[in-house]
Structures are given as structure tokens and as C-alpha cells.
Amino acid sequence: MKSQWPIKKLKSLTVKIGSGITPRGGEKSYKRKGVPLIRSQNVLVNRLDLSDVVFIDDAQHDKMSGSKVKIGDVLLNITGASIGRSCVVPNSIIEANVNQHVCIIRLKSEIDPTYISTFLNSSFGQKQIWSFQGGGSREGLNYQQIGSFELLLPPLKEQKAIADLLSTWDEAIEKTERLIRAKEKSLSVFGRNLFNHHTKFDRKDWKSTKINTILFEHGDKSSGNEEVFSVSVHKGLVNQIKHLGRSFSATDTRNYNCVHYGDIVYTKSPTGDFPYGIVKQSRVEKDVIVSPLYGVFRPKTFELGVIIDFFFESSIRARNYLYPIVQKGAKNTINITNHTFISSKLLLPTDDTEQK
């Protein structure tokens, strides 16, 4: 029973807490083959990734006796942006070392390493890791801090059962993520072929269409009852508080633009790979409001809205359309009117059935 599990400090469960060192000569000492040197970029959440591992020679390996890992060691990143990521050294590792950015947590025989690694990656472990960081950034962990982490410790049989269950979920998540990445890659290739004039895509019912003939600025404003939304590259229209953690809206939102289901929204602010703004179709089924700085347009049909959303999903296609019509200000501000945004042309299908 969980209520009967004792709370233990991590130090009491270990026979070793320590990290590695940088080999003499630094990166110049790395080899194309030899003994793997595990760095922080190799330690992912519940998984060791050796796709870009570097190597050291046998002589360096022998000198770095304190940084040699064993099967079942728990690895924890202790410096840099990836502080707190943890995984277990798998059975496939015969010999390896870690550098100074990775901590080795070697456990007593009655402790399951996957259970400990999962705890460190959990919100409970991460909260304790964050408690030792100053300000808003992660600075580093020392061995005393790591040893002071507290966790509930069930009997070994239950540790293994919990670890097995969570590992099964991790494998399912990883497979799903691989499938999503493959689907996204296929969709990206389809998009390039669809909108590239030079590919052999059947476009007999397509024509160069002025956007202002299919997008219309309806000008609807807030009624005072709608939620304030922002626009995200990956999530589309999303509640501002849920997306950004707090509201950035003005006290009086009566002049905010109302967005109906299916509307196209253009944000006129540089964001990552989209230096001229983001264009998204609202899939929010209720009316919401966005900043008056955003352009909001009703598409001629919902299907054309989907196609336009997909066109602007690509940062390259978005840049190619917006670059000729956007003026950049001295402070990287975007100067473009809603009228100008819909003034250019796109090659689009004209047949309703093909659009659908």
C-alpha cells in the first residue's frame, strides 16, 4: 500500500553518487571508435541515445576509472539546459564513461534503477531538482543535493512492477511519436508536391486566385463574453492563459476581434521560423477573441480555409507569400495592413469537390 511506503533519501539507497571528467585534451582527444563517452546530450528522459556519441581510447578509459559506468547505473544530467534528464544504462553497454556533466547514481541491489530514474523524471523529482536552482534558470546540481532527494520507496517487487508498467507506457509513447514524425514527414512531402508548380500534380482545375476573392474581413468585435486566445505555431488558436501562463490582454477588450469557427487568423509578429507572422484557421468551435493587431478573415468555404491553413503551415511557403508584401520596421516590427495581406495570389483548386 502506498500509505505504508517509507520516505527515503536517495543517498541511503546508493553505493555511489559521482560524475565524470573531461578527458585530457578535451574534444581533441575524441576518437572515431573506442570506448563511448556519454555526454548530457546522450541522456534523454528514460532513454540513452548514442546516435551522436563520441569515443575515447583505452588509455583514457583506464585513467578515468571513477567515471566508468555499469549496467543498471542511473544517469542524471547535472549541468546545462538539460539538467534533470535521467535514464538507466542498458544491458547493451559493455564499457562506457561519462563526462563531468553527467552524474552516476549506483544503487544498492534491493533498489530497482528504472524506478529511481522514473522518479527523477517525474514531476516529484523535477520539483526537487528545481528547488536547488536559483532564479529562472537551471544552474547545476551537486552530489549532496542529489543525495538529499526524497522519495517513496515500495518493496523491490512493487518497484519492478511500477517500473515495468511505466516502461510499457514509455515504449508506446515512443512508438506513437515515431509514427507522428513519419506522418508529418509524409504530409510535408505532399505539401511540397501540392503547391510546387514544377511537380506533375494534376492541376487542371487550379488557377492563380487573388486571396481577397476568397478571404473576407468580417470585422466582428467582442461581445464581452468571449475568452481571449493567442495563436501558436504548433497548436493554432489556443486560450491565452493556458498557452502563456497568464493573460496579456487589455483591461477593456471591446475592440478585440471576434474569431468564429473556421475563420483565418493572421498574426503580424515574428515567431521563430515564421519571421513575417503566422496564419492559422480556427478549429475552436465557440467564438473567441484575439488582439486587434491580428487580422481575422472568413474564408469563402471551410474547405478553402483548411487549404490556406495547410499552405501557411510551411515556414518556407509562408515566407515566400509574405516577404514581397511585408515591410520590416527598424526594430524588426512587421508593417502590413489586412488589405495588403489578402492582396496577393495563390494557386488554388477552383472545383468544390476537389477542394473538399
Coordinates of C-alpha atoms in Angstrom, one line a residue:
M1 CA 0.0 0.0 0.0
K2 CA 1.3 3.5 -0.9
S3 CA 0.4 4.9 2.5
Q4 CA 2.7 2.3 4.1
W5 CA 5.7 3.0 1.9
P6 CA 8.6 4.7 3.7
I7 CA 10.1 8.0 2.6
K8 CA 13.8 7.6 1.9
K9 CA 16.6 10.0 0.9
L10 CA 18.3 8.9 -2.3
K11 CA 21.7 8.8 -0.7
S12 CA 20.6 6.0 1.6
L13 CA 19.8 3.9 -1.5
T14 CA 23.1 4.3 -3.2
V15 CA 26.6 2.9 -3.2
K16 CA 27.9 5.8 -5.4
I17 CA 27.0 9.3 -6.4
G18 CA 29.6 10.8 -8.7
S19 CA 30.3 12.2 -12.2
G20 CA 33.0 12.0 -14.8
I21 CA 35.6 14.4 -16.1
T22 CA 36.6 15.9 -19.4
P23 CA 39.3 13.8 -20.9
R24 CA 42.7 15.4 -21.1
G25 CA 42.8 17.3 -24.4
G26 CA 39.1 17.9 -24.4
E27 CA 37.3 17.4 -27.8
K28 CA 40.7 16.9 -29.5
S29 CA 41.0 13.6 -27.6
Y30 CA 37.8 12.2 -29.1
K31 CA 38.2 9.2 -31.4
R32 CA 36.1 7.8 -34.2
K33 CA 35.9 4.5 -32.3
G34 CA 36.8 3.1 -28.9
V35 CA 35.0 3.4 -25.6
P36 CA 31.8 5.5 -25.7
L37 CA 31.9 8.8 -23.7
I38 CA 28.4 9.6 -22.6
R39 CA 27.6 13.3 -22.5
S40 CA 24.5 15.2 -21.4
Q41 CA 23.0 15.2 -25.0
N42 CA 23.1 11.4 -24.8
V43 CA 21.0 11.2 -21.7
L44 CA 17.3 11.6 -22.6
V45 CA 14.2 11.1 -20.5
N46 CA 14.2 7.4 -19.6
R47 CA 16.4 6.6 -22.7
L48 CA 20.1 6.6 -23.6
D49 CA 20.6 7.9 -27.1
L50 CA 24.1 7.0 -28.6
S51 CA 23.3 8.2 -32.1
D52 CA 25.9 11.0 -31.8
V53 CA 28.1 9.5 -29.1
V54 CA 31.9 10.3 -29.1
F55 CA 34.7 7.9 -28.1
I56 CA 37.9 7.8 -26.1
D57 CA 40.8 5.4 -26.4
D58 CA 41.5 2.6 -24.0
A59 CA 44.3 4.5 -22.3
Q60 CA 41.9 7.4 -21.4
H61 CA 39.3 4.9 -20.3
D62 CA 41.7 3.3 -17.9
K63 CA 42.7 6.6 -16.4
M64 CA 39.1 7.7 -15.9
S65 CA 38.3 4.8 -13.5
G66 CA 35.9 6.9 -11.5
S67 CA 33.7 7.7 -14.5
K68 CA 33.2 4.2 -15.7
V69 CA 29.5 3.1 -15.9
K70 CA 28.0 -0.2 -15.1
I71 CA 24.8 -1.8 -16.4
G72 CA 21.9 -0.6 -14.3
D73 CA 23.6 2.7 -13.3
V74 CA 21.2 5.6 -13.2
L75 CA 22.5 8.6 -15.1
L76 CA 21.4 12.2 -14.3
N77 CA 22.3 15.4 -16.1
I78 CA 23.6 17.9 -13.6
T79 CA 24.6 21.0 -15.6
G80 CA 23.3 23.0 -18.5
A81 CA 19.8 23.3 -20.1
S82 CA 19.2 19.5 -19.8
I83 CA 19.6 19.3 -16.0
G84 CA 17.3 16.7 -14.6
R85 CA 17.1 14.3 -17.5
S86 CA 17.7 10.8 -16.4
C87 CA 18.0 7.3 -17.8
V88 CA 19.4 3.8 -16.9
V89 CA 22.5 2.3 -18.5
P90 CA 21.1 -0.6 -20.6
N91 CA 22.4 -4.2 -20.9
S92 CA 23.8 -3.3 -24.3
I93 CA 26.5 -1.2 -22.8
I94 CA 29.7 -3.2 -22.2
E95 CA 32.0 -0.3 -21.4
A96 CA 31.5 3.5 -21.3
N97 CA 32.4 6.6 -19.4
V98 CA 30.6 9.8 -18.5
N99 CA 31.9 13.3 -18.6
Q100 CA 31.5 16.0 -15.9
H101 CA 28.0 17.0 -16.9
V102 CA 26.5 13.5 -16.1
C103 CA 26.2 12.0 -12.7
I104 CA 26.4 8.3 -12.0
I105 CA 23.9 7.1 -9.3
R106 CA 24.8 3.5 -8.5
L107 CA 22.1 1.8 -6.4
K108 CA 22.1 -0.9 -3.8
S109 CA 20.9 -4.3 -5.0
E110 CA 17.5 -4.1 -3.4
I111 CA 16.6 -0.9 -5.4
D112 CA 15.3 -1.0 -9.0
P113 CA 17.1 1.5 -11.2
T114 CA 14.2 2.1 -13.6
Y115 CA 12.0 3.0 -10.6
I116 CA 14.6 5.6 -9.5
S117 CA 15.1 7.0 -13.0
T118 CA 11.4 7.3 -13.5
F119 CA 11.1 9.1 -10.1
L120 CA 13.8 11.6 -11.1
N121 CA 12.0 12.3 -14.4
S122 CA 8.6 12.7 -12.7
S123 CA 7.1 16.0 -11.5
F124 CA 8.0 15.0 -8.0
G125 CA 11.7 14.6 -8.8
Q126 CA 11.8 17.6 -11.1
K127 CA 10.3 19.8 -8.3
Q128 CA 13.1 18.8 -6.0
I129 CA 15.7 19.5 -8.8
W130 CA 14.2 22.9 -9.4
S131 CA 14.3 23.7 -5.7
F132 CA 18.1 23.9 -5.9
Q133 CA 18.2 26.2 -8.9
G134 CA 18.4 30.0 -8.4
G135 CA 16.3 32.5 -10.4
G136 CA 14.6 31.3 -13.6
S137 CA 17.3 29.1 -14.9
R138 CA 18.9 25.7 -14.1
E139 CA 22.4 26.2 -12.8
G140 CA 23.7 22.9 -11.6
L141 CA 23.4 20.1 -9.0
N142 CA 26.0 18.8 -6.6
Y143 CA 26.2 15.4 -5.0
Q144 CA 24.9 16.5 -1.6
Q145 CA 21.8 17.9 -3.3
I146 CA 21.2 14.8 -5.3
G147 CA 21.6 12.6 -2.2
S148 CA 19.0 14.7 -0.4
F149 CA 16.2 13.9 -2.8
E150 CA 13.3 12.2 -1.0
L151 CA 11.0 9.6 -2.5
L152 CA 8.5 6.9 -1.5
L153 CA 10.1 3.5 -1.6
P154 CA 7.9 0.4 -2.1
P155 CA 9.3 -3.1 -1.8
L156 CA 11.5 -4.3 -4.7
K157 CA 8.7 -6.4 -6.2
E158 CA 6.4 -3.4 -6.4
Q159 CA 9.3 -1.1 -7.6
K160 CA 9.8 -3.5 -10.6
A161 CA 6.0 -3.8 -11.2
I162 CA 5.7 0.0 -11.3
A163 CA 8.8 0.4 -13.5
D164 CA 7.6 -2.3 -15.9
L165 CA 4.2 -0.6 -16.3
L166 CA 5.8 2.8 -16.9
S167 CA 8.3 1.4 -19.3
T168 CA 5.5 -0.2 -21.3
W169 CA 3.8 3.3 -21.5
D170 CA 7.1 4.9 -22.5
E171 CA 7.6 2.4 -25.3
A172 CA 4.0 3.0 -26.5
I173 CA 4.6 6.8 -26.4
E174 CA 7.9 6.5 -28.3
K175 CA 6.3 4.4 -31.0
T176 CA 3.4 6.9 -31.3
E177 CA 5.9 9.8 -31.6
R178 CA 7.8 7.9 -34.3
L179 CA 4.6 7.3 -36.2
I180 CA 3.6 11.0 -35.8
R181 CA 7.1 12.1 -37.1
A182 CA 6.7 9.8 -40.1
K183 CA 3.2 11.1 -40.9
E184 CA 4.4 14.7 -40.5
K185 CA 7.3 14.0 -43.0
S186 CA 4.9 12.4 -45.5
L187 CA 2.5 15.4 -45.1
S188 CA 5.4 17.8 -45.7
V189 CA 6.4 16.0 -48.9
F190 CA 2.7 16.0 -50.0
G191 CA 2.5 19.8 -49.3
R192 CA 5.7 20.5 -51.4
N193 CA 4.3 18.5 -54.3
L194 CA 0.8 20.0 -54.0
F195 CA 1.9 23.6 -54.1
N196 CA 5.1 23.3 -56.3
H197 CA 4.3 24.4 -59.8
H198 CA 7.0 22.2 -61.2
T199 CA 5.7 18.8 -60.0
K200 CA 3.5 16.6 -62.0
F201 CA 0.4 17.2 -59.9
D202 CA -2.9 17.3 -61.7
R203 CA -4.0 20.9 -61.5
K204 CA -6.4 21.2 -64.4
D205 CA -9.0 22.9 -62.2
W206 CA -6.5 25.1 -60.4
K207 CA -5.9 28.8 -61.1
S208 CA -4.0 31.7 -59.6
T209 CA -6.5 33.2 -57.2
K210 CA -6.4 36.6 -55.6
I211 CA -6.8 36.0 -51.8
N212 CA -9.3 38.9 -51.4
T213 CA -11.8 36.9 -53.5
I214 CA -11.8 34.0 -51.0
L215 CA -11.0 35.7 -47.7
F216 CA -13.2 38.5 -46.3
E217 CA -12.6 40.6 -43.2
H218 CA -15.9 40.5 -41.4
G219 CA -14.9 43.0 -38.7
D220 CA -16.9 41.4 -35.9
K221 CA -15.9 42.6 -32.4
S222 CA -16.0 41.2 -28.9
S223 CA -19.4 41.0 -27.1
G224 CA -17.6 40.9 -23.8
N225 CA -18.3 37.2 -23.1
E226 CA -15.6 35.5 -25.2
E227 CA -12.3 34.1 -24.0
V228 CA -9.0 35.8 -25.1
F229 CA -7.0 33.5 -27.4
S230 CA -3.5 33.6 -28.9
V231 CA -2.1 31.9 -31.9
S232 CA 0.6 29.2 -31.7
V233 CA 2.7 27.7 -34.5
H234 CA 2.0 24.2 -33.4
K235 CA -1.4 24.4 -31.6
G236 CA -3.2 27.0 -33.7
L237 CA -5.6 29.1 -31.7
V238 CA -5.2 28.4 -28.0
N239 CA -6.5 30.0 -24.8
Q240 CA -4.0 32.7 -23.9
I241 CA -3.8 31.8 -20.2
K242 CA -3.4 28.1 -20.9
H243 CA -0.8 28.8 -23.6
L244 CA 1.3 31.6 -22.0
G245 CA 0.5 31.1 -18.3
R246 CA -1.3 34.4 -17.9
S247 CA -3.4 37.0 -19.8
F248 CA -1.7 39.7 -21.7
S249 CA -4.9 41.3 -22.9
A250 CA -6.0 44.8 -22.2
T251 CA -8.5 45.6 -19.4
D252 CA -11.0 46.7 -22.0
T253 CA -11.4 44.1 -24.8
R254 CA -14.4 45.6 -26.6
N255 CA -12.2 46.4 -29.6
Y256 CA -10.8 42.9 -29.8
N257 CA -11.5 40.9 -33.0
C258 CA -14.0 38.1 -32.7
V259 CA -13.0 34.8 -34.3
H260 CA -15.7 32.3 -35.5
Y261 CA -15.1 28.6 -36.1
G262 CA -13.3 28.2 -39.5
D263 CA -12.0 31.8 -39.6
I264 CA -8.4 32.5 -40.8
V265 CA -6.3 34.5 -38.4
Y266 CA -3.1 36.3 -39.3
T267 CA -0.7 37.3 -36.5
K268 CA 1.6 40.1 -37.5
S269 CA 4.6 39.3 -35.3
P270 CA 7.8 37.4 -36.0
T271 CA 7.9 34.0 -34.4
G272 CA 10.8 31.5 -34.7
D273 CA 10.8 30.1 -38.3
F274 CA 8.0 32.5 -39.2
P275 CA 9.6 35.9 -39.4
Y276 CA 6.6 37.5 -41.1
G277 CA 3.9 36.1 -38.8
I278 CA 1.6 33.0 -38.5
V279 CA -1.5 32.2 -40.4
K280 CA -4.0 29.7 -38.9
Q281 CA -7.5 28.5 -39.2
S282 CA -9.6 28.5 -36.0
R283 CA -10.7 25.0 -35.1
V284 CA -12.3 26.3 -31.9
E285 CA -16.0 25.6 -32.1
K286 CA -17.0 28.6 -30.0
D287 CA -16.5 32.3 -30.7
V288 CA -13.2 33.6 -29.1
I289 CA -11.4 37.0 -29.3
V290 CA -7.9 37.9 -30.3
S291 CA -5.8 41.1 -30.2
P292 CA -7.0 43.9 -32.5
L293 CA -3.5 43.7 -34.1
Y294 CA -4.4 40.3 -35.6
G295 CA -6.2 40.1 -39.0
V296 CA -9.3 37.9 -38.9
F297 CA -11.0 36.7 -42.1
R298 CA -13.9 34.5 -43.1
P299 CA -13.0 32.0 -45.9
K300 CA -15.4 31.6 -48.8
T301 CA -15.8 27.9 -47.8
F302 CA -14.5 26.0 -44.8
E303 CA -12.5 23.7 -47.1
L304 CA -10.6 26.7 -48.6
G305 CA -9.8 27.7 -45.1
V306 CA -8.3 24.3 -44.5
I307 CA -6.2 24.5 -47.7
I308 CA -5.0 28.1 -46.8
D309 CA -4.1 26.9 -43.3
F310 CA -2.1 24.0 -44.8
F311 CA -0.3 26.3 -47.2
F312 CA 0.9 28.5 -44.4
E313 CA 1.8 25.6 -42.3
S314 CA 5.2 25.6 -44.1
S315 CA 7.6 28.3 -43.0
I316 CA 9.0 28.4 -46.5
R317 CA 5.7 28.8 -48.2
A318 CA 4.6 31.4 -45.6
R319 CA 7.8 33.4 -46.2
N320 CA 7.5 33.2 -50.0
Y321 CA 4.0 34.6 -49.8
L322 CA 4.6 37.3 -47.1
Y323 CA 8.1 38.5 -47.9
P324 CA 7.2 40.6 -51.0
I325 CA 4.3 42.4 -49.2
V326 CA 5.6 42.9 -45.7
Q327 CA 7.7 45.9 -44.7
K328 CA 10.1 45.4 -41.7
G329 CA 10.5 48.2 -39.2
A330 CA 13.7 49.3 -37.6
K331 CA 13.0 47.2 -34.5
N332 CA 12.0 44.1 -36.5
T333 CA 8.4 45.1 -36.4
I334 CA 6.0 44.0 -39.2
N335 CA 4.2 46.6 -41.2
I336 CA 1.4 45.2 -43.2
T337 CA -2.3 46.0 -43.4
N338 CA -5.1 43.4 -43.5
H339 CA -5.9 44.7 -47.0
T340 CA -2.3 44.1 -48.2
F341 CA -2.3 40.6 -46.6
I342 CA -5.1 39.5 -48.9
S343 CA -3.9 41.4 -52.0
S344 CA -1.6 38.7 -53.4
K345 CA -2.4 35.5 -55.3
L346 CA -2.2 31.7 -54.6
L347 CA -2.6 28.8 -57.0
L348 CA -5.7 27.1 -55.6
P349 CA -8.2 24.5 -56.7
T350 CA -11.5 26.0 -58.0
D351 CA -13.6 22.9 -58.1
D352 CA -15.7 22.4 -54.9
T353 CA -15.3 18.6 -55.0
E354 CA -11.5 18.8 -55.3
Q355 CA -11.3 21.4 -52.5
K356 CA -13.2 19.0 -50.3

